[in-house]
mmCIF file with all atom_site columns, C-alpha atoms in Angstrom:
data_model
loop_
_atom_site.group_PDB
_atom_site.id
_atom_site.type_symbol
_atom_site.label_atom_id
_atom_site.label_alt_id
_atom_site.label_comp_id
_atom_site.label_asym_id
_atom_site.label_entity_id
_atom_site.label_seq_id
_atom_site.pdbx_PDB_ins_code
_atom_site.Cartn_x
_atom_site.Cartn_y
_atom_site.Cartn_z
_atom_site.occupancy
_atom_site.B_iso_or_equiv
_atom_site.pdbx_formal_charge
_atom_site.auth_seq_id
_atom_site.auth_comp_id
_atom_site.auth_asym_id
_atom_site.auth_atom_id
_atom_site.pdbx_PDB_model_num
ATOM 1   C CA . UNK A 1 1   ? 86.358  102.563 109.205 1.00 0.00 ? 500 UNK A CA 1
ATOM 2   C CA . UNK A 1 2   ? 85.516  99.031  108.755 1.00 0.00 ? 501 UNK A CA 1
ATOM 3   C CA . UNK A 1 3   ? 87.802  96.323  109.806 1.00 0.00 ? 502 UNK A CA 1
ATOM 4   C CA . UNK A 1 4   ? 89.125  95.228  106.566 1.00 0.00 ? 503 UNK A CA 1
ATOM 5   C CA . UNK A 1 5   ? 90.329  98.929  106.434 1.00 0.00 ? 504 UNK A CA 1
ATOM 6   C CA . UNK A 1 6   ? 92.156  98.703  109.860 1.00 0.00 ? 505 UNK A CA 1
ATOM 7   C CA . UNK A 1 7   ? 93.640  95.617  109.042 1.00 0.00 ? 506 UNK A CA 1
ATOM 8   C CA . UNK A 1 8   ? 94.715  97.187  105.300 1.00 0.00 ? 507 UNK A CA 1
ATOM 9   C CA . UNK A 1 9   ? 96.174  99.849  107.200 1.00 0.00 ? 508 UNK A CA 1
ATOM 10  C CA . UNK A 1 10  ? 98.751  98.328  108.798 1.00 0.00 ? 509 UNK A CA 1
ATOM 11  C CA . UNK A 1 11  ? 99.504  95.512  105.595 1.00 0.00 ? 510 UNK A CA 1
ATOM 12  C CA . UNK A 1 12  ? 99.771  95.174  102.235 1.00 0.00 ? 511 UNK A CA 1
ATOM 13  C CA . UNK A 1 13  ? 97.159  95.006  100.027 1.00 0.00 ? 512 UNK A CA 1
ATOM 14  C CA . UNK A 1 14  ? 97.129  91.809  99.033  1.00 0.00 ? 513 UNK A CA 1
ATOM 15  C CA . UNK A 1 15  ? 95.271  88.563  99.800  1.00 0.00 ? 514 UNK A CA 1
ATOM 16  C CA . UNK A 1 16  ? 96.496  85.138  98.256  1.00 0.00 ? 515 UNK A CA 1
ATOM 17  C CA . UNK A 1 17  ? 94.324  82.379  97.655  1.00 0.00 ? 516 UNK A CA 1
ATOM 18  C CA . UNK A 1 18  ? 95.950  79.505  99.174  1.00 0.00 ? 517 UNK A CA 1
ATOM 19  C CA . UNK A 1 19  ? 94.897  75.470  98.058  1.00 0.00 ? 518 UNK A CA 1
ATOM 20  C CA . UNK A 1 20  ? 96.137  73.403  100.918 1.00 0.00 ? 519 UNK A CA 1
ATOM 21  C CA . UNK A 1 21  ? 96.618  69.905  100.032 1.00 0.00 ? 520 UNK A CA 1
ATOM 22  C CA . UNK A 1 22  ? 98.395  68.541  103.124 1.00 0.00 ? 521 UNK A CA 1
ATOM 23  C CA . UNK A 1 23  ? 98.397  70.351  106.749 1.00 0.00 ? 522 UNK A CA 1
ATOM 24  C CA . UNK A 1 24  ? 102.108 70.023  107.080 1.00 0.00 ? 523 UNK A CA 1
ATOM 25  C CA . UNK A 1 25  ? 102.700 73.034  104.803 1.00 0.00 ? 524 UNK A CA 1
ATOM 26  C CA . UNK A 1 26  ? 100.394 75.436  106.276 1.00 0.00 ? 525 UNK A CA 1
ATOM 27  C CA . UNK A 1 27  ? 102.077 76.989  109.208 1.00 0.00 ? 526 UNK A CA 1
ATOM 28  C CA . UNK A 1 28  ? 105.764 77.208  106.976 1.00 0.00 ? 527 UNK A CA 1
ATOM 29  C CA . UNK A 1 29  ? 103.970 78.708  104.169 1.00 0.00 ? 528 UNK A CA 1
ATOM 30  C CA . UNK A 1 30  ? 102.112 81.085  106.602 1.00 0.00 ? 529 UNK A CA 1
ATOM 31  C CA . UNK A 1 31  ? 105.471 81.738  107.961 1.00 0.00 ? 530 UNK A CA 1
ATOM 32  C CA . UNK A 1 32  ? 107.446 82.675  104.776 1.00 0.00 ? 531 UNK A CA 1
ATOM 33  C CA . UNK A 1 33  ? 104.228 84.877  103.729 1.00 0.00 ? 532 UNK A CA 1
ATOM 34  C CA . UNK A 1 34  ? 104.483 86.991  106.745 1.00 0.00 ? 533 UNK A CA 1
ATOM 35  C CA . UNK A 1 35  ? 107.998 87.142  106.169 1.00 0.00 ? 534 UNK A CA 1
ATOM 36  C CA . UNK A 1 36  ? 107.772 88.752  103.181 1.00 0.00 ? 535 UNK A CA 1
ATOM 37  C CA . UNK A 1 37  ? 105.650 91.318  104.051 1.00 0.00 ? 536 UNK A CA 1
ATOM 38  C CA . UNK A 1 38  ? 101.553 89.584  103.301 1.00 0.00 ? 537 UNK A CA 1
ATOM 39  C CA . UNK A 1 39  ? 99.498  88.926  106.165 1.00 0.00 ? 538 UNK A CA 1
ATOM 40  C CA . UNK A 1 40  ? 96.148  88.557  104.814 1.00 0.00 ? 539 UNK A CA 1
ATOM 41  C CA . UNK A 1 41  ? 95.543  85.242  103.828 1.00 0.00 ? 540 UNK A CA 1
ATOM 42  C CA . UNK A 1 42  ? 92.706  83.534  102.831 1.00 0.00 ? 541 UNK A CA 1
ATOM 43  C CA . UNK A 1 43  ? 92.971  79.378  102.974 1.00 0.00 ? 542 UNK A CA 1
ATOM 44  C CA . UNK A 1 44  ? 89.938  78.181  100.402 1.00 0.00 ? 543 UNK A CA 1
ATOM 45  C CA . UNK A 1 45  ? 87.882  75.002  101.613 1.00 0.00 ? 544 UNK A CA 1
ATOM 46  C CA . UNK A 1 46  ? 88.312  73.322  98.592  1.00 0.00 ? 545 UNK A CA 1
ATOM 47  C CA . UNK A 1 47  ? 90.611  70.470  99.852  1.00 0.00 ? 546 UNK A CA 1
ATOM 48  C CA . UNK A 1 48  ? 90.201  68.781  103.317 1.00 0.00 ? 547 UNK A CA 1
ATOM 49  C CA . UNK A 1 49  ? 92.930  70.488  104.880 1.00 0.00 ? 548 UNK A CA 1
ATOM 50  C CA . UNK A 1 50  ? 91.478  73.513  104.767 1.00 0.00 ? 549 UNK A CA 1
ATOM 51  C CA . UNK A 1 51  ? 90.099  74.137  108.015 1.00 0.00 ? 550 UNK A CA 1
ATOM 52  C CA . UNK A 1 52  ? 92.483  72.371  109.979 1.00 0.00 ? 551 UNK A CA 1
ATOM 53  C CA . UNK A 1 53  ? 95.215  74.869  108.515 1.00 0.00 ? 552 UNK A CA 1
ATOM 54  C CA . UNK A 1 54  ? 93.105  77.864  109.100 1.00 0.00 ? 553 UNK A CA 1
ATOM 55  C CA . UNK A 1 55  ? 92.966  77.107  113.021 1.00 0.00 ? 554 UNK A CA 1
ATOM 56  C CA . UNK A 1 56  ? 97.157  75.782  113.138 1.00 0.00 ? 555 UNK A CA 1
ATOM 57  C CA . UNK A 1 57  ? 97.873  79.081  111.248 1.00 0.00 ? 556 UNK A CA 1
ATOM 58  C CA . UNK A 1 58  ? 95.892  81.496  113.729 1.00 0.00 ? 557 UNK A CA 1
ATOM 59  C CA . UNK A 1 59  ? 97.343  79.681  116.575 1.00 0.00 ? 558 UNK A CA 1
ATOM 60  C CA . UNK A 1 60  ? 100.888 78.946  115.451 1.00 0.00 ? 559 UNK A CA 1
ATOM 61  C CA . UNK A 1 61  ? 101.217 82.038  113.238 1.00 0.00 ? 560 UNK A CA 1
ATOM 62  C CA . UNK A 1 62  ? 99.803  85.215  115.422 1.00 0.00 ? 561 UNK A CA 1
ATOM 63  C CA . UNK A 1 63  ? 101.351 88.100  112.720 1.00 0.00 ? 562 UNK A CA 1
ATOM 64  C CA . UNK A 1 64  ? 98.753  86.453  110.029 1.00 0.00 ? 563 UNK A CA 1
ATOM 65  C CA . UNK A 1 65  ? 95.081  87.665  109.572 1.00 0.00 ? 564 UNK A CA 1
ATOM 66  C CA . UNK A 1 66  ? 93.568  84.283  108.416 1.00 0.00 ? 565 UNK A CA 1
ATOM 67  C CA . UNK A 1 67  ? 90.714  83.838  106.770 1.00 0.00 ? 566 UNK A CA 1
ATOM 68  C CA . UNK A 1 68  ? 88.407  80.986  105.331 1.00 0.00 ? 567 UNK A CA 1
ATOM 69  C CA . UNK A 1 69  ? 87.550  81.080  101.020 1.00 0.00 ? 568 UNK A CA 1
ATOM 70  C CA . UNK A 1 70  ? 85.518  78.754  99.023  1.00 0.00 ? 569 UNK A CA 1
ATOM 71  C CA . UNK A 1 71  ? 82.472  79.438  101.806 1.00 0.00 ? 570 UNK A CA 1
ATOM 72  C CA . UNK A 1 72  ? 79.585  78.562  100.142 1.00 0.00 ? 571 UNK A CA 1
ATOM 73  C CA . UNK A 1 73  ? 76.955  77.709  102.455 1.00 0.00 ? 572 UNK A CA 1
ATOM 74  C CA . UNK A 1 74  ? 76.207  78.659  106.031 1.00 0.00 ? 573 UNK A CA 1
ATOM 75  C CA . UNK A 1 75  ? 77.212  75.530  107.285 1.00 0.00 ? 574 UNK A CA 1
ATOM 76  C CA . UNK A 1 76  ? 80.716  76.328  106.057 1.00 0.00 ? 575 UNK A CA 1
ATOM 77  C CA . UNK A 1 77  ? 80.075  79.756  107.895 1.00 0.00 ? 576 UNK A CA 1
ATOM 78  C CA . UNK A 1 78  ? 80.005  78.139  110.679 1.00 0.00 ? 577 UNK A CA 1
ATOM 79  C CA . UNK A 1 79  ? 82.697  75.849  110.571 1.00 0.00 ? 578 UNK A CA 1
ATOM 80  C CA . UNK A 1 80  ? 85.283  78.602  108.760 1.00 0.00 ? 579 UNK A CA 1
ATOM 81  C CA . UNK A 1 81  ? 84.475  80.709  112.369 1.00 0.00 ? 580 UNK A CA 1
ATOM 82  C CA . UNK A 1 82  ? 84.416  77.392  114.799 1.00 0.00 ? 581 UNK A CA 1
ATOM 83  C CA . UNK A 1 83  ? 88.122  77.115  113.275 1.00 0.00 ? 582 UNK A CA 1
ATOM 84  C CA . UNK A 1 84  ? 89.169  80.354  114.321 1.00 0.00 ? 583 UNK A CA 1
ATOM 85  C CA . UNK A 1 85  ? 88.552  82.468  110.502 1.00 0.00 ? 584 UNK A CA 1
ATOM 86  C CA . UNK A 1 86  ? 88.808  86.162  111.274 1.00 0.00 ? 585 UNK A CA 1
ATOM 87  C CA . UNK A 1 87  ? 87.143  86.858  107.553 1.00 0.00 ? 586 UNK A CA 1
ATOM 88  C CA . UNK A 1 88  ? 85.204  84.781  105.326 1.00 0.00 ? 587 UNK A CA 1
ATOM 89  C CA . UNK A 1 89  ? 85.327  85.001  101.549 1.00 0.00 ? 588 UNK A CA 1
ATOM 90  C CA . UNK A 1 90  ? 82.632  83.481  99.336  1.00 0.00 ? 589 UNK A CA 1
ATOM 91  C CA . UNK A 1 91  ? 83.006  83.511  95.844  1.00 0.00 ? 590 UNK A CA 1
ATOM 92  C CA . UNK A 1 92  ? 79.017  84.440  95.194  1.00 0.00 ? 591 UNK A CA 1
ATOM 93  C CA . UNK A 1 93  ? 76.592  86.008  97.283  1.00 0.00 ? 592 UNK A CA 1
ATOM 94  C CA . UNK A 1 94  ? 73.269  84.627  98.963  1.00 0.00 ? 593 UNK A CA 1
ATOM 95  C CA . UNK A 1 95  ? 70.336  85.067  100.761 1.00 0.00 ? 594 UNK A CA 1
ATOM 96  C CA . UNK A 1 96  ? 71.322  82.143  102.933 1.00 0.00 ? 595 UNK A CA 1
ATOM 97  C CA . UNK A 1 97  ? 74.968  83.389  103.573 1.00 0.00 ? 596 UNK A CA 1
ATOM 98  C CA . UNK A 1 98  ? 73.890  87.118  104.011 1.00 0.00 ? 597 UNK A CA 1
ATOM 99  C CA . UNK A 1 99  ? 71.474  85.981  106.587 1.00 0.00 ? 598 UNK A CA 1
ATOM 100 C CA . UNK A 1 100 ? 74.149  83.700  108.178 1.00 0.00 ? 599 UNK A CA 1
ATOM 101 C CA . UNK A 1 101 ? 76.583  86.738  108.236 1.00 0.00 ? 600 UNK A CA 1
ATOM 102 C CA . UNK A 1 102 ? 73.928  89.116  110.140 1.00 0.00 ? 601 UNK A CA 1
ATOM 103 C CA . UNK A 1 103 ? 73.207  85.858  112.767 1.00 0.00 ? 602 UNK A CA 1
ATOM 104 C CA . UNK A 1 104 ? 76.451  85.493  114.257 1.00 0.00 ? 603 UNK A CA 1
ATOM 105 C CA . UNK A 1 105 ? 77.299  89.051  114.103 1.00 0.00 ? 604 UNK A CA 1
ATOM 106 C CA . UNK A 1 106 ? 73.907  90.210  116.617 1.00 0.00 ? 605 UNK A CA 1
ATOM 107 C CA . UNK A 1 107 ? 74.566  87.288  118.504 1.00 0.00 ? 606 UNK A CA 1
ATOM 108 C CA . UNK A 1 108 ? 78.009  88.902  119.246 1.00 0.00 ? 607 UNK A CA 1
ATOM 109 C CA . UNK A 1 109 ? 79.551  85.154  118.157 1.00 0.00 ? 608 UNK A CA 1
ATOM 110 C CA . UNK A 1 110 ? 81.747  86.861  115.409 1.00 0.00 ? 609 UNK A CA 1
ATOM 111 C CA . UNK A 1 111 ? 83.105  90.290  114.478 1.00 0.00 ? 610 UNK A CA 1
ATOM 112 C CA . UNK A 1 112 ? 84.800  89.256  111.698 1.00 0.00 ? 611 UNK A CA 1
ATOM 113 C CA . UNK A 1 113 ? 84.851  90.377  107.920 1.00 0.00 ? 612 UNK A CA 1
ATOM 114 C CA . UNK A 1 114 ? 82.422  88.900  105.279 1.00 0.00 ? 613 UNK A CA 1
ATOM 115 C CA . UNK A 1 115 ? 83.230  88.961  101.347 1.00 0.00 ? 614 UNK A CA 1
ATOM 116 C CA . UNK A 1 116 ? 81.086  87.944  99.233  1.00 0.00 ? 615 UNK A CA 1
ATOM 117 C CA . UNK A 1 117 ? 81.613  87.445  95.553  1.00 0.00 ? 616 UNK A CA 1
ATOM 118 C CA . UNK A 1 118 ? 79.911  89.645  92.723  1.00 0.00 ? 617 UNK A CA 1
ATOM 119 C CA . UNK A 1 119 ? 80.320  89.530  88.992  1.00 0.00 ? 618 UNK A CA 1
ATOM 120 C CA . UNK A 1 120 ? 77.256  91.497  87.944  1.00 0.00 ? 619 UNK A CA 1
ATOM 121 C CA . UNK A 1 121 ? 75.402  95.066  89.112  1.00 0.00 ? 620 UNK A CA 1
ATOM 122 C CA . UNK A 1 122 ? 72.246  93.695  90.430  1.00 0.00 ? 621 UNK A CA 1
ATOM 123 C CA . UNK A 1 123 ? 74.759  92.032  92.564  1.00 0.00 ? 622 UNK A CA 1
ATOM 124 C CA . UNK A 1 124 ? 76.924  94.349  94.014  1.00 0.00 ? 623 UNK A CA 1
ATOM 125 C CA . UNK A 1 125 ? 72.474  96.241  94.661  1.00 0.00 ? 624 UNK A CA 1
ATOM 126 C CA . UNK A 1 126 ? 71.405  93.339  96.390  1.00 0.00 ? 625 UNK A CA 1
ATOM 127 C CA . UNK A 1 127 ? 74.906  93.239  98.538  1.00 0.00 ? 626 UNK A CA 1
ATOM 128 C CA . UNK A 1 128 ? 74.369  97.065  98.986  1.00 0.00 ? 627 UNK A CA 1
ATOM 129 C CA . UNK A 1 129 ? 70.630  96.256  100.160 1.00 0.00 ? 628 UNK A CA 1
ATOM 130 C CA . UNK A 1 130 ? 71.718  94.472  102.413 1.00 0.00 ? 629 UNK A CA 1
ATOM 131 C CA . UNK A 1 131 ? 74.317  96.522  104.144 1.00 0.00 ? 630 UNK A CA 1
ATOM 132 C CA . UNK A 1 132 ? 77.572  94.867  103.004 1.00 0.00 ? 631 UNK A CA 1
ATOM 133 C CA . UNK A 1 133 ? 79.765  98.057  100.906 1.00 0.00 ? 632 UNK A CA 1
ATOM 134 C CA . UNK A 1 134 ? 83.043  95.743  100.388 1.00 0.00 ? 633 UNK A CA 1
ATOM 135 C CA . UNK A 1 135 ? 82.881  92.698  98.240  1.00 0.00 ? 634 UNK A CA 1
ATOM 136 C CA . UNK A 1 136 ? 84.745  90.244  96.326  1.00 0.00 ? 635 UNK A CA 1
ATOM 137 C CA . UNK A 1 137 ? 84.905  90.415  92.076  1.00 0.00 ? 636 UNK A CA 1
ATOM 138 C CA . UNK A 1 138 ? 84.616  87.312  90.966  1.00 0.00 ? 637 UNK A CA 1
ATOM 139 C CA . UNK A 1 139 ? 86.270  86.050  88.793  1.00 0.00 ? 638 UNK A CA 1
ATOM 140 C CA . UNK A 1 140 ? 87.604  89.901  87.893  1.00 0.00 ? 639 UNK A CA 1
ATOM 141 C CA . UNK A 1 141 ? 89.670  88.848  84.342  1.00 0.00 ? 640 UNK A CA 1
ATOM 142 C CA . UNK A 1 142 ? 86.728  86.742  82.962  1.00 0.00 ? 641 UNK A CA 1
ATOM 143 C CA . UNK A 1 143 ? 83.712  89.519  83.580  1.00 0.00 ? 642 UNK A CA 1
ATOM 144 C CA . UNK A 1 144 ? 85.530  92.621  82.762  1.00 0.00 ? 643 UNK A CA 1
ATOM 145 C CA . UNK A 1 145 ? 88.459  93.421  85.276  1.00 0.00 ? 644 UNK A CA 1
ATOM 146 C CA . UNK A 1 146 ? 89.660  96.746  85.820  1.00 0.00 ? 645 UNK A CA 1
ATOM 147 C CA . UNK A 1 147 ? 87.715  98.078  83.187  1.00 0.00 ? 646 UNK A CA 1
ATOM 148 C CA . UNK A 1 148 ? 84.295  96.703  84.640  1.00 0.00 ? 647 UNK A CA 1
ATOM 149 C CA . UNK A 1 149 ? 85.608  98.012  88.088  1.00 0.00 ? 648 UNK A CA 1
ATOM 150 C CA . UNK A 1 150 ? 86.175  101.334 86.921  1.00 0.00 ? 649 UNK A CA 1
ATOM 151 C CA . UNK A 1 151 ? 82.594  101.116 85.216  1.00 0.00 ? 650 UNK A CA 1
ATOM 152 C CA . UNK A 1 152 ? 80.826  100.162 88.523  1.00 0.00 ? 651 UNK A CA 1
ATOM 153 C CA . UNK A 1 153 ? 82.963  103.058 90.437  1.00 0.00 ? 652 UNK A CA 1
ATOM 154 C CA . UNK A 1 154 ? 80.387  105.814 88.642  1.00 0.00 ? 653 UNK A CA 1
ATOM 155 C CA . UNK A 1 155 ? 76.794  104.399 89.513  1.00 0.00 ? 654 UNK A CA 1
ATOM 156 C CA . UNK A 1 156 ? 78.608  102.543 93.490  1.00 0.00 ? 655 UNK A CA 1
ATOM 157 C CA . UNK A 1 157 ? 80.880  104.932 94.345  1.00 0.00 ? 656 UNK A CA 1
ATOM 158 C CA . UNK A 1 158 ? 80.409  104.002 97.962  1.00 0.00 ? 657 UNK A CA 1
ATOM 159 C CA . UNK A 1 159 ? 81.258  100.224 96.826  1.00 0.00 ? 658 UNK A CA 1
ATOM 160 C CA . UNK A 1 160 ? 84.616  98.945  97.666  1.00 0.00 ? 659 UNK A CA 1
ATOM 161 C CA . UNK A 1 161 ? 86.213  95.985  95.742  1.00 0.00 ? 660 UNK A CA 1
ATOM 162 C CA . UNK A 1 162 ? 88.391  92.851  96.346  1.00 0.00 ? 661 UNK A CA 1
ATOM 163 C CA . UNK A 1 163 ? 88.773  91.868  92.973  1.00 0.00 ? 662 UNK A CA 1
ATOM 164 C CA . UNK A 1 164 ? 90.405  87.879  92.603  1.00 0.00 ? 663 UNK A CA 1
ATOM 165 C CA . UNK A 1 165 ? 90.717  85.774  89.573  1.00 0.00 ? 664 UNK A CA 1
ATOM 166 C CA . UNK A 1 166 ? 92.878  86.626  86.756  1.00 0.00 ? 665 UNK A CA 1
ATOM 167 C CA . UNK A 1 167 ? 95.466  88.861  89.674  1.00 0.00 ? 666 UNK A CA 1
ATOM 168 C CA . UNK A 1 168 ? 99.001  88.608  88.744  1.00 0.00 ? 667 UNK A CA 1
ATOM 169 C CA . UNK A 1 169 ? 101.920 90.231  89.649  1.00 0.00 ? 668 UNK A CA 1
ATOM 170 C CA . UNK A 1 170 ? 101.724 91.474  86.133  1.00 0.00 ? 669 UNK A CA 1
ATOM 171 C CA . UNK A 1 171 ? 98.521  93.893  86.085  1.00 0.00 ? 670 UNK A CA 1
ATOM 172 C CA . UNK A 1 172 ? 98.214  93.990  90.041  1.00 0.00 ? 671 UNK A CA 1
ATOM 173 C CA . UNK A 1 173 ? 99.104  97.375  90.013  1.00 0.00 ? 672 UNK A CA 1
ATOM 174 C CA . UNK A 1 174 ? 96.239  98.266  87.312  1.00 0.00 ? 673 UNK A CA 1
ATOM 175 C CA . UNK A 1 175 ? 93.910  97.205  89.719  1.00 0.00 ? 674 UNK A CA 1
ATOM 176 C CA . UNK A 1 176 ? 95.206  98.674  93.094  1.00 0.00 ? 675 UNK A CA 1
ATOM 177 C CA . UNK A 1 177 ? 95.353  101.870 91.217  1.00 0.00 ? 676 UNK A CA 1
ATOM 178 C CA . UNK A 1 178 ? 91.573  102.268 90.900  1.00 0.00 ? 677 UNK A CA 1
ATOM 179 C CA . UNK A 1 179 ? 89.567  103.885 93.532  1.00 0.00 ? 678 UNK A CA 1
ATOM 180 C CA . UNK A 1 180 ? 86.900  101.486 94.325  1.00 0.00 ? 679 UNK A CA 1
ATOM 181 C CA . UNK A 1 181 ? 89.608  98.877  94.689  1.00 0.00 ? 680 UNK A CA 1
ATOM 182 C CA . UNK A 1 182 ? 91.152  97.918  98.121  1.00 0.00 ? 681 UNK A CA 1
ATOM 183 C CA . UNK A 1 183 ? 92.660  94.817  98.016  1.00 0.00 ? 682 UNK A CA 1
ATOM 184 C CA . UNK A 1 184 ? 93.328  91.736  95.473  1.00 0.00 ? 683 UNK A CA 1
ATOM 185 C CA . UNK A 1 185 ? 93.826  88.251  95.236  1.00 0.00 ? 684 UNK A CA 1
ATOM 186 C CA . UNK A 1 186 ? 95.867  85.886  94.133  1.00 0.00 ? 685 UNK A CA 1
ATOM 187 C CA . UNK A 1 187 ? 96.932  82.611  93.672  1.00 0.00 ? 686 UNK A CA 1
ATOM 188 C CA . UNK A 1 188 ? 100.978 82.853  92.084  1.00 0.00 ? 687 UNK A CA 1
ATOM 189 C CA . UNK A 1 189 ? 102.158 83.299  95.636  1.00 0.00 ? 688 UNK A CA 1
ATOM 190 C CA . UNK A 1 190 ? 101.554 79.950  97.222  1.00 0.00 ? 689 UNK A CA 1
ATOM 191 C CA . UNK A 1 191 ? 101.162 77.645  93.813  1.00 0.00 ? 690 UNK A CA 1
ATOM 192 C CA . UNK A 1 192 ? 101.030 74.207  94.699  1.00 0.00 ? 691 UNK A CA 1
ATOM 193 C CA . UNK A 1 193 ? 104.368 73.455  93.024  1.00 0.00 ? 692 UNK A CA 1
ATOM 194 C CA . UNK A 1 194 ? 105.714 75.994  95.542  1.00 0.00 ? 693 UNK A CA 1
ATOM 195 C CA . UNK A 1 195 ? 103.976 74.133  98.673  1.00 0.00 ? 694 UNK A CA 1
ATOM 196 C CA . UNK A 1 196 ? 104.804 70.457  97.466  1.00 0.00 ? 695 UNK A CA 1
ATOM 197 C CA . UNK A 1 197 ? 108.618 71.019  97.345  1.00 0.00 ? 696 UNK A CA 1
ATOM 198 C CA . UNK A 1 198 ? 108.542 73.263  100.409 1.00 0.00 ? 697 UNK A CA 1
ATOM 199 C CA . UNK A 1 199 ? 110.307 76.165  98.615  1.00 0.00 ? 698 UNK A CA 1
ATOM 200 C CA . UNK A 1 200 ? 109.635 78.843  101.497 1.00 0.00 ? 699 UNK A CA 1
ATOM 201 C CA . UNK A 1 201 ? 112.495 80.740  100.429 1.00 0.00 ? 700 UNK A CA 1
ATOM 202 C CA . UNK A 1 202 ? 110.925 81.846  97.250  1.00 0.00 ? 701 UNK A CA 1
ATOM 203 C CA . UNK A 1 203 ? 107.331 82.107  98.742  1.00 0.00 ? 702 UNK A CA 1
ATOM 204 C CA . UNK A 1 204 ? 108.846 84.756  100.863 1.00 0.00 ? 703 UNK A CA 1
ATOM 205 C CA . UNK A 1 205 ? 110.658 86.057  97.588  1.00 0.00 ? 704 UNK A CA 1
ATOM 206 C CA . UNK A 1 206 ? 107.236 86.692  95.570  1.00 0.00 ? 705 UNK A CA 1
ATOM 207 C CA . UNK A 1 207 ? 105.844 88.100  98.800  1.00 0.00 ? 706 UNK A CA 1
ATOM 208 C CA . UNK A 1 208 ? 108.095 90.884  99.105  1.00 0.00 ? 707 UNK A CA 1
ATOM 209 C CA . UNK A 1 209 ? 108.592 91.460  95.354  1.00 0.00 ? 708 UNK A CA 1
ATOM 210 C CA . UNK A 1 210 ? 104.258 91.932  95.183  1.00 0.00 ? 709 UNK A CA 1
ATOM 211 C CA . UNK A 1 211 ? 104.481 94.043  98.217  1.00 0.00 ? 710 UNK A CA 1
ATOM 212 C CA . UNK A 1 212 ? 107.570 96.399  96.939  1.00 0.00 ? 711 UNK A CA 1
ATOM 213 C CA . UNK A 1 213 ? 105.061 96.656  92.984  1.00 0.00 ? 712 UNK A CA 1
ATOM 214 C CA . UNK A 1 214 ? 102.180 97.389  95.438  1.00 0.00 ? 713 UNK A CA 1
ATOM 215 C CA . UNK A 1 215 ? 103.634 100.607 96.865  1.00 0.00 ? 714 UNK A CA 1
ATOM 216 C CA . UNK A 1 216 ? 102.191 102.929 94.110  1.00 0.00 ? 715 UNK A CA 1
#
């Protein structure tokens, strides 16, 4: 059992993408997700507040598994683990970052979980090449989605999938109901409009209405 599966055991299987824009929301929002029943979160390094939120929210918000997205080089790596990331999600997959990931693991500087994004079959090979069985789809809606997940389950049936991109509280279920599917992500929890005008309330709302459509 990997630790992605431990932590899946005990939460739902969700993981929302979350843009933050100012560092103010991030421990509220954290908050209201956990309240409703999400723990995994992934923070993507797309805005400048990203890393700063990732290391309030593992200090201020100890129910949340946080995690660092966006991580394209290992130089993010780095700084996504300096800032206290327990998993790192990239949306592609390199020889650079797959090396990174191996580094800090030996060196016994991180045990965390590494995702890296596929969209193609000689992808997911090369990830399975190189040890790593549990991977991102990205972007999961554009390349195929469950269809193209249920395709890849015949010839990598020892694969496991995090498929993001395209996830909605509408076909969620379609995906979690595949085998070689684990987890998803999304962004409709924590939408900016949601964040700018504080509305916790209803973050916590979506939580627990994905959570109660993910018990299938």
């Amino acid at each position: 059992m990997t630790q992605l599966d431990t932590w899946l055991a005990n939460t739902k299987p969700l993981i929302p993408v979350i843009v933050i824009d100012d560092l103010v929301h991030a421990i509220p929002m954290a908050k209201a997700l956990v309240a409703g029943g999400v723990h995994l979160l992934e923070v993507t390094l797309r805005t400048e507040a990203g890393l700063a939120a990732i290391s309030a929210i593992k200090k201020a918000v100890p129910e949340a598994i946080v995690g660092a997205g966006t991580v394209c080089t290992a130089d993010d790596f780095q700084k996504a683990i300096d800032a206290g990331a327990q998993f790192i999600v990239s949306p592609g997959l390199t020889p650079e970052l797959i090396e990174k990931a191996k580094q800090v693991k030996l060196d016994g500087q991180w045990q965390g979980v590494f995702l890296p994004g596929v969209a193609t079959a000689s992808e997911v090979m090369i990830a399975a090449q190189a040890g790593i069985t549990q991977l991102k789809c990205f972007p999961a809606s554009a390349i195929g989605g469950a269809k193209l997940l249920k395709a890849w389950s015949g010839p990598f049936p020892d694969i496991q999938f995090c498929p993001t991109g395209g996830i909605s509280k509408d076909n969620y279920k379609e995906y979690l109901g595949l085998p070689n599917v684990i987890c998803a992500g999304g962004s409709w929890l924590t939408e900016s409009k949601l964040l700018i005008e504080g509305d916790w309330n209803e973050v916590t709302r979506r939580a627990s209405e994905i959570v109660k459509l993910s018990d299938i």
